[in-house]
Short mmCIF file of C-alpha atoms and ligand atoms in Angstrom, two decimals:
data_model
loop_
_atom_site.label_atom_id
_atom_site.label_comp_id
_atom_site.label_asym_id
_atom_site.label_seq_id
_atom_site.Cartn_x
_atom_site.Cartn_y
_atom_site.Cartn_z
CA VAL A 1 -65.99 63.36 -59.99
CA LEU A 2 -67.03 60.71 -57.21
CA LYS A 3 -68.15 62.08 -54.46
CA ARG A 4 -68.64 58.91 -52.36
CA VAL A 5 -66.80 57.50 -49.22
CA ILE A 6 -66.39 54.06 -47.73
CA ILE A 7 -66.53 53.60 -44.20
CA GLY A 8 -62.77 51.70 -42.87
CA VAL A 9 -63.59 50.03 -39.77
CA ASP A 10 -60.55 49.36 -37.40
CA LEU A 11 -61.75 46.89 -34.99
CA GLY A 12 -59.03 46.80 -32.47
CA GLY A 13 -59.00 45.03 -28.53
CA THR A 14 -58.59 48.27 -26.30
CA LYS A 15 -60.74 50.69 -29.19
CA ILE A 16 -62.60 50.50 -32.56
CA ALA A 17 -61.24 53.34 -35.24
CA ALA A 18 -63.70 54.85 -38.56
CA GLY A 19 -62.84 56.62 -40.89
CA ALA A 20 -64.68 58.36 -43.88
CA VAL A 21 -62.50 57.39 -47.08
CA THR A 22 -62.15 58.62 -50.71
CA PRO A 23 -61.14 56.25 -53.53
CA ALA A 24 -57.48 58.76 -53.35
CA GLY A 25 -57.41 56.75 -49.82
CA ASP A 26 -57.95 60.43 -47.89
CA ILE A 27 -59.40 59.72 -44.42
CA LEU A 28 -62.49 62.92 -43.91
CA VAL A 29 -63.95 62.20 -40.63
CA ALA A 30 -62.32 60.05 -37.64
CA ARG A 31 -63.62 58.84 -34.75
CA THR A 32 -62.56 56.31 -32.04
CA VAL A 33 -64.47 54.69 -29.25
CA PRO A 34 -63.31 52.38 -26.63
CA THR A 35 -63.71 48.25 -27.50
CA PRO A 36 -66.55 46.14 -24.89
CA ALA A 37 -64.20 43.15 -25.91
CA ALA A 38 -65.52 42.27 -22.42
CA GLU A 39 -69.64 42.39 -22.89
CA GLY A 40 -69.38 39.69 -25.18
CA ALA A 41 -69.94 39.72 -29.30
CA GLU A 42 -73.53 41.31 -29.62
CA THR A 43 -72.59 44.44 -27.83
CA VAL A 44 -69.19 44.90 -29.63
CA LEU A 45 -71.22 44.56 -33.20
CA GLY A 46 -73.52 47.13 -32.08
CA THR A 47 -71.13 49.58 -30.62
CA ILE A 48 -69.70 49.46 -34.38
CA MET A 49 -72.78 49.54 -35.89
CA ALA A 50 -73.36 53.38 -33.78
CA LEU A 51 -69.55 53.87 -34.90
CA VAL A 52 -70.13 53.28 -38.65
CA ALA A 53 -73.64 55.26 -38.03
CA ASP A 54 -72.02 58.87 -36.67
CA VAL A 55 -69.41 58.50 -39.42
CA THR A 56 -71.82 58.11 -42.19
CA ARG A 57 -73.62 61.08 -40.62
CA GLU A 58 -71.08 63.52 -40.61
CA ALA A 59 -69.66 62.66 -43.84
CA ASP A 60 -73.21 62.92 -45.33
CA GLU A 61 -73.48 66.78 -44.10
CA GLU A 62 -70.20 67.29 -46.12
CA GLY A 63 -71.59 66.19 -48.79
CA TRP A 64 -69.75 63.16 -49.74
CA PRO A 65 -72.74 59.67 -49.01
CA ALA A 66 -70.76 56.49 -47.96
CA ALA A 67 -71.00 53.99 -50.73
CA GLY A 68 -70.02 50.77 -48.83
CA ILE A 69 -68.36 49.64 -45.64
CA GLY A 70 -64.86 48.01 -45.16
CA LEU A 71 -63.84 46.39 -41.51
CA ALA A 72 -61.21 45.35 -40.28
CA THR A 73 -61.32 43.00 -37.53
CA PRO A 74 -58.65 40.64 -35.53
CA GLY A 75 -58.49 37.00 -35.92
CA VAL A 76 -58.79 34.94 -39.44
CA VAL A 77 -61.42 36.20 -41.99
CA HIS A 78 -62.68 33.70 -44.35
CA PRO A 79 -61.69 35.46 -47.43
CA ARG A 80 -65.16 34.75 -49.46
CA ASP A 81 -67.88 34.96 -47.19
CA GLY A 82 -66.34 37.17 -44.49
CA THR A 83 -66.46 34.80 -41.42
CA VAL A 84 -64.51 35.03 -38.28
CA VAL A 85 -63.20 31.50 -38.56
CA TYR A 86 -61.15 31.86 -35.49
CA ALA A 87 -60.37 34.46 -33.18
CA THR A 88 -58.28 35.22 -30.22
CA PRO A 89 -60.31 35.20 -26.88
CA THR A 90 -59.81 38.21 -26.40
CA LEU A 91 -62.73 38.71 -28.30
CA PRO A 92 -65.50 36.52 -26.47
CA GLY A 93 -67.54 35.06 -28.95
CA TRP A 94 -65.81 36.55 -32.17
CA SER A 95 -64.91 33.37 -33.56
CA GLY A 96 -67.73 31.81 -36.08
CA LEU A 97 -69.22 35.05 -35.94
CA ARG A 98 -70.86 36.08 -39.99
CA LEU A 99 -69.25 38.96 -39.25
CA ARG A 100 -69.80 40.57 -42.85
CA ASP A 101 -73.04 39.46 -44.13
CA SER A 102 -74.21 40.96 -39.77
CA VAL A 103 -73.09 44.11 -40.71
CA ALA A 104 -74.14 44.67 -44.18
CA ALA A 105 -77.47 43.57 -43.46
CA ALA A 106 -77.65 45.97 -40.39
CA SER A 107 -76.29 48.75 -42.30
CA ALA A 108 -78.17 48.00 -45.53
CA LEU A 109 -74.31 48.63 -47.06
CA PRO A 110 -72.46 46.17 -49.02
CA THR A 111 -69.60 45.59 -46.78
CA VAL A 112 -66.09 43.74 -47.01
CA VAL A 113 -64.61 42.01 -43.96
CA LEU A 114 -60.59 41.83 -43.48
CA ASN A 115 -57.85 40.28 -41.10
CA ASP A 116 -56.66 43.42 -39.09
CA ALA A 117 -52.89 43.49 -40.69
CA HIS A 118 -53.95 41.79 -43.99
CA ALA A 119 -55.71 45.64 -44.05
CA ALA A 120 -52.80 47.08 -42.42
CA ALA A 121 -50.37 45.87 -44.73
CA TRP A 122 -52.74 46.73 -48.23
CA GLY A 123 -53.16 50.26 -46.58
CA GLU A 124 -49.30 50.68 -46.53
CA TRP A 125 -49.34 49.18 -50.47
CA ARG A 126 -51.56 51.03 -51.73
CA ALA A 127 -51.08 54.39 -49.95
CA GLY A 128 -48.20 54.35 -47.41
CA ALA A 129 -44.71 53.70 -47.49
CA GLY A 130 -44.94 50.12 -49.93
CA ARG A 131 -46.61 52.10 -52.68
CA GLY A 132 -44.72 51.39 -55.71
CA ALA A 133 -42.97 48.06 -54.80
CA THR A 134 -44.78 44.94 -56.73
CA ASP A 135 -43.21 42.59 -53.63
CA MET A 136 -43.86 43.94 -50.17
CA VAL A 137 -43.97 42.68 -46.41
CA MET A 138 -45.23 44.28 -43.23
CA VAL A 139 -44.50 43.26 -39.75
CA THR A 140 -46.92 44.72 -37.13
CA LEU A 141 -44.95 44.83 -34.30
CA GLY A 142 -47.89 46.07 -31.94
CA THR A 143 -49.20 43.81 -28.31
CA GLY A 144 -48.76 41.07 -30.77
CA VAL A 145 -47.26 39.85 -34.15
CA GLY A 146 -49.22 40.54 -37.77
CA GLY A 147 -47.84 40.67 -41.05
CA GLY A 148 -49.44 40.79 -44.81
CA VAL A 149 -47.96 39.92 -47.64
CA VAL A 150 -48.19 41.40 -51.44
CA VAL A 151 -46.97 39.46 -54.32
CA GLY A 152 -46.48 41.00 -57.41
CA GLY A 153 -49.15 43.25 -56.83
CA VAL A 154 -51.54 41.05 -55.76
CA PRO A 155 -51.97 40.79 -51.31
CA LEU A 156 -51.80 36.99 -50.49
CA MET A 157 -54.86 35.83 -48.44
CA GLY A 158 -54.41 31.95 -48.40
CA SER A 159 -57.45 29.16 -48.57
CA GLN A 160 -58.81 29.47 -45.73
CA GLY A 161 -58.05 33.73 -45.23
CA ALA A 162 -55.00 32.42 -42.63
CA ALA A 163 -51.65 33.36 -44.58
CA ALA A 164 -49.18 35.64 -43.83
CA ARG A 165 -49.39 34.98 -39.50
CA ILE A 166 -46.03 36.29 -39.25
CA GLY A 167 -46.30 35.90 -35.82
CA HIS A 168 -46.62 32.48 -35.62
CA VAL A 169 -43.95 31.43 -37.96
CA SER A 170 -41.94 29.65 -35.57
CA VAL A 171 -38.02 30.34 -34.41
CA ASP A 172 -36.83 28.49 -32.39
CA THR A 173 -37.12 24.42 -32.07
CA THR A 174 -37.10 24.12 -28.19
CA GLY A 175 -39.57 27.37 -27.44
CA PRO A 176 -42.42 27.64 -25.49
CA ARG A 177 -45.87 26.62 -26.86
CA CYS A 178 -47.81 29.33 -27.94
CA TYR A 179 -51.44 29.72 -27.45
CA CYS A 180 -52.02 28.95 -31.73
CA GLY A 181 -50.62 25.16 -30.77
CA GLY A 182 -47.34 26.33 -32.59
CA ILE A 183 -43.97 25.68 -30.64
CA GLY A 184 -41.13 29.08 -30.53
CA CYS A 185 -43.61 31.34 -32.14
CA LEU A 186 -42.14 35.23 -33.40
CA GLU A 187 -44.68 36.56 -31.39
CA LEU A 188 -43.31 34.56 -27.89
CA TYR A 189 -40.18 36.34 -28.88
CA ALA A 190 -41.11 39.94 -30.17
CA SER A 191 -44.52 41.15 -28.98
CA GLY A 192 -45.29 44.09 -26.27
CA ILE A 193 -46.21 41.27 -25.21
CA ALA A 194 -43.11 39.37 -24.54
CA ILE A 195 -41.19 41.92 -24.02
CA ALA A 196 -42.76 43.12 -20.73
CA ARG A 197 -42.61 39.63 -19.57
CA ALA A 198 -39.10 39.01 -20.30
CA ALA A 199 -38.68 42.90 -18.61
CA GLN A 200 -41.18 41.47 -15.55
CA ALA A 201 -38.79 38.12 -15.15
CA ALA A 202 -35.54 39.75 -15.35
CA LEU A 203 -36.50 42.25 -12.43
CA ASP A 204 -37.55 39.50 -10.59
CA GLN A 205 -34.84 37.68 -10.65
CA GLY A 206 -32.94 40.38 -9.58
CA VAL A 207 -30.81 41.97 -12.82
CA ASP A 208 -29.36 45.40 -11.77
CA THR A 209 -31.50 47.77 -14.85
CA ALA A 210 -33.44 51.31 -15.03
CA LEU A 211 -36.54 49.44 -14.42
CA ARG A 212 -37.17 48.59 -11.08
CA SER A 213 -37.92 52.61 -10.83
CA VAL A 214 -40.74 52.54 -13.38
CA SER A 215 -44.62 52.43 -12.28
CA ARG A 216 -45.85 49.37 -12.90
CA PRO A 217 -47.16 47.46 -15.13
CA LEU A 218 -44.40 47.43 -16.97
CA THR A 219 -45.24 47.43 -20.53
CA ALA A 220 -42.31 47.34 -23.94
CA ALA A 221 -42.44 51.05 -23.59
CA HIS A 222 -40.86 51.22 -20.59
CA VAL A 223 -38.36 49.05 -21.95
CA VAL A 224 -38.25 50.88 -25.24
CA GLU A 225 -37.49 54.15 -23.50
CA ALA A 226 -34.79 52.77 -21.43
CA GLY A 227 -33.15 51.63 -24.28
CA ARG A 228 -33.29 55.28 -25.46
CA ALA A 229 -31.59 56.19 -22.55
CA GLY A 230 -28.86 53.32 -22.56
CA ASP A 231 -29.95 50.72 -19.90
CA PRO A 232 -28.16 47.93 -21.08
CA TYR A 233 -30.64 45.63 -19.76
CA ALA A 234 -33.13 47.16 -22.15
CA VAL A 235 -30.62 47.15 -25.16
CA ALA A 236 -29.75 43.98 -24.47
CA ALA A 237 -33.07 42.69 -24.98
CA LEU A 238 -34.64 44.56 -27.41
CA ALA A 239 -32.16 43.49 -29.52
CA THR A 240 -32.32 39.79 -28.28
CA ALA A 241 -35.89 40.61 -29.64
CA GLY A 242 -34.54 42.19 -33.07
CA GLN A 243 -32.73 39.15 -33.45
CA TYR A 244 -35.78 36.55 -33.26
CA LEU A 245 -37.25 38.97 -35.52
CA GLY A 246 -34.21 39.01 -38.14
CA VAL A 247 -34.84 34.66 -38.37
CA ALA A 248 -38.51 35.24 -39.23
CA LEU A 249 -37.35 37.89 -41.72
CA ALA A 250 -34.78 35.69 -43.62
CA ALA A 251 -37.89 33.05 -43.58
CA LEU A 252 -40.15 35.96 -45.66
CA VAL A 253 -37.18 37.28 -47.59
CA ALA A 254 -36.44 33.29 -48.76
CA LEU A 255 -40.01 33.15 -49.70
CA PHE A 256 -41.21 36.21 -51.38
CA ASN A 257 -37.89 37.97 -52.59
CA PRO A 258 -39.72 41.72 -51.52
CA GLN A 259 -38.14 44.87 -52.82
CA VAL A 260 -39.41 46.61 -49.29
CA VAL A 261 -40.38 45.26 -45.43
CA VAL A 262 -42.78 47.63 -43.97
CA PHE A 263 -42.61 47.72 -40.01
CA GLY A 264 -45.70 49.25 -38.55
CA GLY A 265 -47.12 49.05 -34.75
CA GLY A 266 -46.21 50.66 -31.54
CA LEU A 267 -43.22 48.45 -30.77
CA SER A 268 -41.82 49.81 -34.26
CA GLU A 269 -40.96 53.01 -32.95
CA ALA A 270 -37.83 51.82 -30.92
CA GLY A 271 -36.29 52.22 -34.41
CA ASP A 272 -32.46 50.53 -34.19
CA LEU A 273 -32.80 49.11 -30.94
CA LEU A 274 -35.10 46.61 -32.26
CA LEU A 275 -34.87 46.70 -35.89
CA GLY A 276 -30.98 47.51 -36.32
CA PRO A 277 -30.11 43.96 -35.11
CA ALA A 278 -33.20 42.22 -36.79
CA ASP A 279 -32.05 43.45 -39.99
CA ARG A 280 -28.03 42.19 -39.29
CA GLU A 281 -29.67 38.71 -38.64
CA MET A 282 -31.79 38.67 -41.93
CA ARG A 283 -29.03 39.75 -44.33
CA ASN A 284 -26.46 37.18 -42.37
CA ARG A 285 -29.26 34.63 -43.73
CA ILE A 286 -30.44 35.55 -46.97
CA LEU A 287 -28.28 35.19 -50.59
CA PRO A 288 -26.46 38.44 -50.92
CA LEU A 289 -27.94 39.11 -54.34
CA VAL A 290 -31.63 39.20 -52.67
CA ALA A 291 -30.26 41.30 -49.91
CA GLU A 292 -28.58 44.11 -51.89
CA SER A 293 -32.39 44.79 -53.50
CA LEU A 294 -34.07 44.84 -50.08
CA SER A 295 -34.74 47.92 -48.02
CA LEU A 296 -36.66 48.07 -45.11
CA ARG A 297 -38.93 50.79 -43.73
CA LEU A 298 -41.22 52.37 -40.74
CA ALA A 299 -44.46 52.43 -42.13
CA LYS A 300 -46.07 55.68 -43.17
CA LEU A 301 -49.67 55.75 -42.28
CA GLY A 302 -49.17 55.23 -38.37
CA GLY A 303 -52.40 54.13 -36.75
CA HIS A 304 -54.68 54.61 -39.60
CA ALA A 305 -53.04 51.99 -41.91
CA ALA A 306 -56.41 49.15 -41.10
CA VAL A 307 -58.64 52.10 -41.64
CA VAL A 308 -57.07 53.22 -44.96
CA GLY A 309 -56.62 49.58 -46.01
CA VAL A 310 -59.64 48.08 -45.54
CA ALA A 311 -61.09 50.76 -47.16
CA LEU A 312 -59.51 50.88 -50.48
CA TRP A 313 -59.99 47.12 -50.27
CA ALA A 314 -63.63 47.65 -49.99
CA TRP A 315 -63.45 50.47 -53.46
CA ARG A 316 -61.25 48.08 -55.20
CA ASP A 317 -63.29 44.82 -54.32
CA PHE A 318 -66.82 47.02 -55.33
CA GLY A 319 -64.78 47.68 -58.57
CA LEU A 320 -64.39 51.75 -57.93
CA SER A 321 -60.86 52.05 -57.94
CA PRO A 322 -58.68 49.51 -59.52
CA ASP A 323 -55.50 48.43 -58.73
CA PRO A 324 -52.57 50.31 -60.00
CA THR A 325 -51.08 49.04 -63.32
CA GLU A 326 -47.88 47.82 -63.54
CA ALA A 327 -46.05 51.06 -65.00
CA GLU A 328 -47.85 52.96 -61.49
CA ARG A 329 -46.34 50.09 -59.73
CA SER A 330 -43.01 50.31 -61.43
CA VAL A 331 -42.05 53.39 -59.88
CA GLU A 332 -41.07 53.98 -56.46
CA THR A 333 -43.40 57.24 -56.04
CA ALA A 334 -43.64 57.57 -52.52
CA PRO A 335 -40.26 56.10 -50.56
CA GLY A 336 -41.33 55.74 -46.73
CA PRO A 337 -38.39 56.54 -44.26
CA ALA A 338 -36.02 54.28 -43.34
CA TYR A 339 -35.54 52.84 -40.23
CA ARG A 340 -33.30 54.63 -38.69
CA ALA A 341 -35.12 57.54 -39.39
ZN1 LIG B 1 -48.46 30.87 -32.38
#
């Protein structure tokens, strides 16, 4: 038995998570530290390397030496050279960074780098709610909206690594300009930031809602909580966001004909309040034949999806963990919870 681990790392805007991951996708050691984003790219990279060293040492002490590193990062990652082609200003200095080469040189371990949403989708496909499907779309609903697509068992990266940017599918011909340069992007309607911003605007306009009594700053979690308690504004706001999500889903389903759409990220915990309207809007816009064989599921790996996904990707990239065979994929081995769970 090969007793080796990959050190999987998930870089976020506020925290960095790392875990020692086996070829089966089990996490042996897990650590999280805050992201010193404001201190610049060098400091963030140093923090990542210190965290990797800690997790590597702990795993080693338990008899599991590290075979390599998998790093999931926000932004567009070039599929061949592991360079961050584009990152949002939330990580100053991250755009243009030769991330794979830097981490590999500093650690003397083989390294792979993936976009964080692509990594989470790969994790859910290999070890979570997408397991057993040949074709899967994953939507990560958090502060922003991210995505990943698996087509016939192959992850969709795009020529520059910028494929499956579901948050930047346009859902409104007359919508506002997005920071990405697009118009009416899904992220402007169905992200945590968008929902919180809309709620604050509603309060400013004097709308009658229980959100008036919650502590500031107002977040999407407050809106979800109010929605669960039956607050009419919150219920309607989440339904509107869900409708926009449904428009984007209809486009994705028409393009990729998946068996499964998996929803991850903190905002997916809104469940039926958000995903019910999304489901109805989507089904109203797609071929009935396609709708019949499609199931919507919640992600199973929770906050660990990107750590597990990028590690499993590294195992595959290093030739140590082959993809499931066609026979293995045709069996529904681990159906995830339905979104109405
Ligand atoms: Zn956009």
